[in-house]
Amino acid sequence: MGDSVAVMRGGRIVQRDTPSGIYDTPVDRFVAAFMDDTAFLPAPDGSVFVVRPHQVGLSRGGSDRVARVEFLGARCRYEVHRADGATVIAEGEG
């Protein structure tokens, strides 16, 4: 990785920043999804939450359903189908 990177779409630069700047503050959905598995969940005020796998916690019970588990050694990656129809990816201990 360099000190500065650029994300391009359709031959045009849509964001240029540090790697962490692009990951933490993407300018749009395309950049957010480009950098990692990302879920876009509606917020109560009409805006959108950007949710990354390391930000999702799992607990037993509730109406959400783990649809797939991928074993990655010390960690697992979970595909979670939420009751509201959204799908999120979670990462956690195996």
PDB file of C-alpha atoms in Angstrom:
ATOM      1  CA  MET A   1       0.000   0.000   0.000  1.00  0.00           C
ATOM      2  CA  GLY A   2       1.111   3.512  -0.663  1.00  0.00           C
ATOM      3  CA  ASP A   3       0.674   6.699   1.308  1.00  0.00           C
ATOM      4  CA  SER A   4      -2.121   7.721  -1.055  1.00  0.00           C
ATOM      5  CA  VAL A   5      -4.448   5.573  -3.134  1.00  0.00           C
ATOM      6  CA  ALA A   6      -7.219   6.295  -5.591  1.00  0.00           C
ATOM      7  CA  VAL A   7     -10.416   4.420  -6.323  1.00  0.00           C
ATOM      8  CA  MET A   8     -11.587   4.634  -9.933  1.00  0.00           C
ATOM      9  CA  ARG A   9     -14.962   3.979 -11.518  1.00  0.00           C
ATOM     10  CA  GLY A  10     -15.505   4.168 -15.245  1.00  0.00           C
ATOM     11  CA  GLY A  11     -12.006   5.509 -15.846  1.00  0.00           C
ATOM     12  CA  ARG A  12     -12.459   8.406 -13.400  1.00  0.00           C
ATOM     13  CA  ILE A  13     -11.060   8.863  -9.922  1.00  0.00           C
ATOM     14  CA  VAL A  14     -13.925   9.008  -7.434  1.00  0.00           C
ATOM     15  CA  GLN A  15     -11.815   9.241  -4.271  1.00  0.00           C
ATOM     16  CA  ARG A  16      -8.147   9.816  -3.498  1.00  0.00           C
ATOM     17  CA  ASP A  17      -6.963   9.589   0.115  1.00  0.00           C
ATOM     18  CA  THR A  18      -4.915   7.464   2.487  1.00  0.00           C
ATOM     19  CA  PRO A  19      -5.971   3.789   2.622  1.00  0.00           C
ATOM     20  CA  SER A  20      -7.516   4.309   6.060  1.00  0.00           C
ATOM     21  CA  GLY A  21      -9.221   7.525   4.918  1.00  0.00           C
ATOM     22  CA  ILE A  22     -10.918   5.713   2.051  1.00  0.00           C
ATOM     23  CA  TYR A  23     -11.939   2.812   4.297  1.00  0.00           C
ATOM     24  CA  ASP A  24     -13.210   4.988   7.165  1.00  0.00           C
ATOM     25  CA  THR A  25     -14.858   7.779   5.147  1.00  0.00           C
ATOM     26  CA  PRO A  26     -15.870   6.549   1.691  1.00  0.00           C
ATOM     27  CA  VAL A  27     -17.439   9.204  -0.521  1.00  0.00           C
ATOM     28  CA  ASP A  28     -20.212   6.927  -1.777  1.00  0.00           C
ATOM     29  CA  ARG A  29     -21.618   3.384  -1.741  1.00  0.00           C
ATOM     30  CA  PHE A  30     -19.381   2.263  -4.589  1.00  0.00           C
ATOM     31  CA  VAL A  31     -16.204   3.141  -2.670  1.00  0.00           C
ATOM     32  CA  ALA A  32     -17.528   1.644   0.573  1.00  0.00           C
ATOM     33  CA  ALA A  33     -18.402  -1.649  -1.129  1.00  0.00           C
ATOM     34  CA  PHE A  34     -15.116  -1.666  -3.069  1.00  0.00           C
ATOM     35  CA  MET A  35     -13.090  -1.574   0.148  1.00  0.00           C
ATOM     36  CA  ASP A  36     -14.820  -4.425   2.041  1.00  0.00           C
ATOM     37  CA  ASP A  37     -17.999  -6.425   2.411  1.00  0.00           C
ATOM     38  CA  THR A  38     -20.393  -3.687   3.384  1.00  0.00           C
ATOM     39  CA  ALA A  39     -24.042  -3.597   4.391  1.00  0.00           C
ATOM     40  CA  PHE A  40     -26.093  -0.433   4.004  1.00  0.00           C
ATOM     41  CA  LEU A  41     -28.804  -0.358   6.650  1.00  0.00           C
ATOM     42  CA  PRO A  42     -31.488   2.301   6.986  1.00  0.00           C
ATOM     43  CA  ALA A  43     -31.236   4.590  10.000  1.00  0.00           C
ATOM     44  CA  PRO A  44     -34.319   5.951  11.785  1.00  0.00           C
ATOM     45  CA  ASP A  45     -33.667   9.479  10.438  1.00  0.00           C
ATOM     46  CA  GLY A  46     -33.679   8.318   6.807  1.00  0.00           C
ATOM     47  CA  SER A  47     -29.895   8.235   6.416  1.00  0.00           C
ATOM     48  CA  VAL A  48     -27.904   5.032   5.901  1.00  0.00           C
ATOM     49  CA  PHE A  49     -25.558   3.163   8.237  1.00  0.00           C
ATOM     50  CA  VAL A  50     -22.448   1.662   6.626  1.00  0.00           C
ATOM     51  CA  VAL A  51     -21.759  -1.586   8.486  1.00  0.00           C
ATOM     52  CA  ARG A  52     -18.510  -3.562   8.130  1.00  0.00           C
ATOM     53  CA  PRO A  53     -18.043  -7.229   9.163  1.00  0.00           C
ATOM     54  CA  HIS A  54     -15.879  -6.404  12.182  1.00  0.00           C
ATOM     55  CA  GLN A  55     -18.635  -4.109  13.518  1.00  0.00           C
ATOM     56  CA  VAL A  56     -21.329  -6.809  13.621  1.00  0.00           C
ATOM     57  CA  GLY A  57     -21.799  -8.830  16.796  1.00  0.00           C
ATOM     58  CA  LEU A  58     -23.609 -12.138  17.022  1.00  0.00           C
ATOM     59  CA  SER A  59     -25.833 -13.365  19.836  1.00  0.00           C
ATOM     60  CA  ARG A  60     -28.304 -16.203  20.264  1.00  0.00           C
ATOM     61  CA  GLY A  61     -32.027 -15.679  19.879  1.00  0.00           C
ATOM     62  CA  GLY A  62     -33.865 -13.110  17.853  1.00  0.00           C
ATOM     63  CA  SER A  63     -35.302 -13.353  14.383  1.00  0.00           C
ATOM     64  CA  ASP A  64     -32.099 -12.946  12.332  1.00  0.00           C
ATOM     65  CA  ARG A  65     -30.631 -16.137  10.848  1.00  0.00           C
ATOM     66  CA  VAL A  66     -27.054 -17.239  10.146  1.00  0.00           C
ATOM     67  CA  ALA A  67     -27.278 -18.550   6.593  1.00  0.00           C
ATOM     68  CA  ARG A  68     -23.625 -19.489   6.028  1.00  0.00           C
ATOM     69  CA  VAL A  69     -20.440 -19.922   8.036  1.00  0.00           C
ATOM     70  CA  GLU A  70     -16.970 -19.813   6.497  1.00  0.00           C
ATOM     71  CA  PHE A  71     -14.172 -21.184   8.679  1.00  0.00           C
ATOM     72  CA  LEU A  72     -11.015 -19.037   8.425  1.00  0.00           C
ATOM     73  CA  GLY A  73      -8.817 -20.656  11.063  1.00  0.00           C
ATOM     74  CA  ALA A  74      -8.892 -18.565  14.235  1.00  0.00           C
ATOM     75  CA  ARG A  75     -11.933 -16.646  12.943  1.00  0.00           C
ATOM     76  CA  CYS A  76     -15.161 -17.352  11.113  1.00  0.00           C
ATOM     77  CA  ARG A  77     -17.125 -15.267   8.632  1.00  0.00           C
ATOM     78  CA  TYR A  78     -20.913 -15.386   8.997  1.00  0.00           C
ATOM     79  CA  GLU A  79     -23.554 -14.433   6.448  1.00  0.00           C
ATOM     80  CA  VAL A  80     -26.530 -13.205   8.446  1.00  0.00           C
ATOM     81  CA  HIS A  81     -29.990 -12.749   6.945  1.00  0.00           C
ATOM     82  CA  ARG A  82     -31.809 -10.133   8.984  1.00  0.00           C
ATOM     83  CA  ALA A  83     -35.544 -10.168   9.658  1.00  0.00           C
ATOM     84  CA  ASP A  84     -35.876  -6.886   7.702  1.00  0.00           C
ATOM     85  CA  GLY A  85     -34.542  -8.588   4.557  1.00  0.00           C
ATOM     86  CA  ALA A  86     -31.018  -7.165   4.693  1.00  0.00           C
ATOM     87  CA  THR A  87     -27.937  -9.376   4.608  1.00  0.00           C
ATOM     88  CA  VAL A  88     -24.869  -8.530   6.672  1.00  0.00           C
ATOM     89  CA  ILE A  89     -21.491 -10.197   6.992  1.00  0.00           C
ATOM     90  CA  ALA A  90     -20.050 -10.685  10.482  1.00  0.00           C
ATOM     91  CA  GLU A  91     -16.608 -11.844  11.546  1.00  0.00           C
ATOM     92  CA  GLY A  92     -15.837 -13.426  14.888  1.00  0.00           C
ATOM     93  CA  GLU A  93     -14.121 -16.198  16.751  1.00  0.00           C
ATOM     94  CA  GLY A  94     -14.777 -19.678  15.446  1.00  0.00           C
TER      95      GLY A  94
END
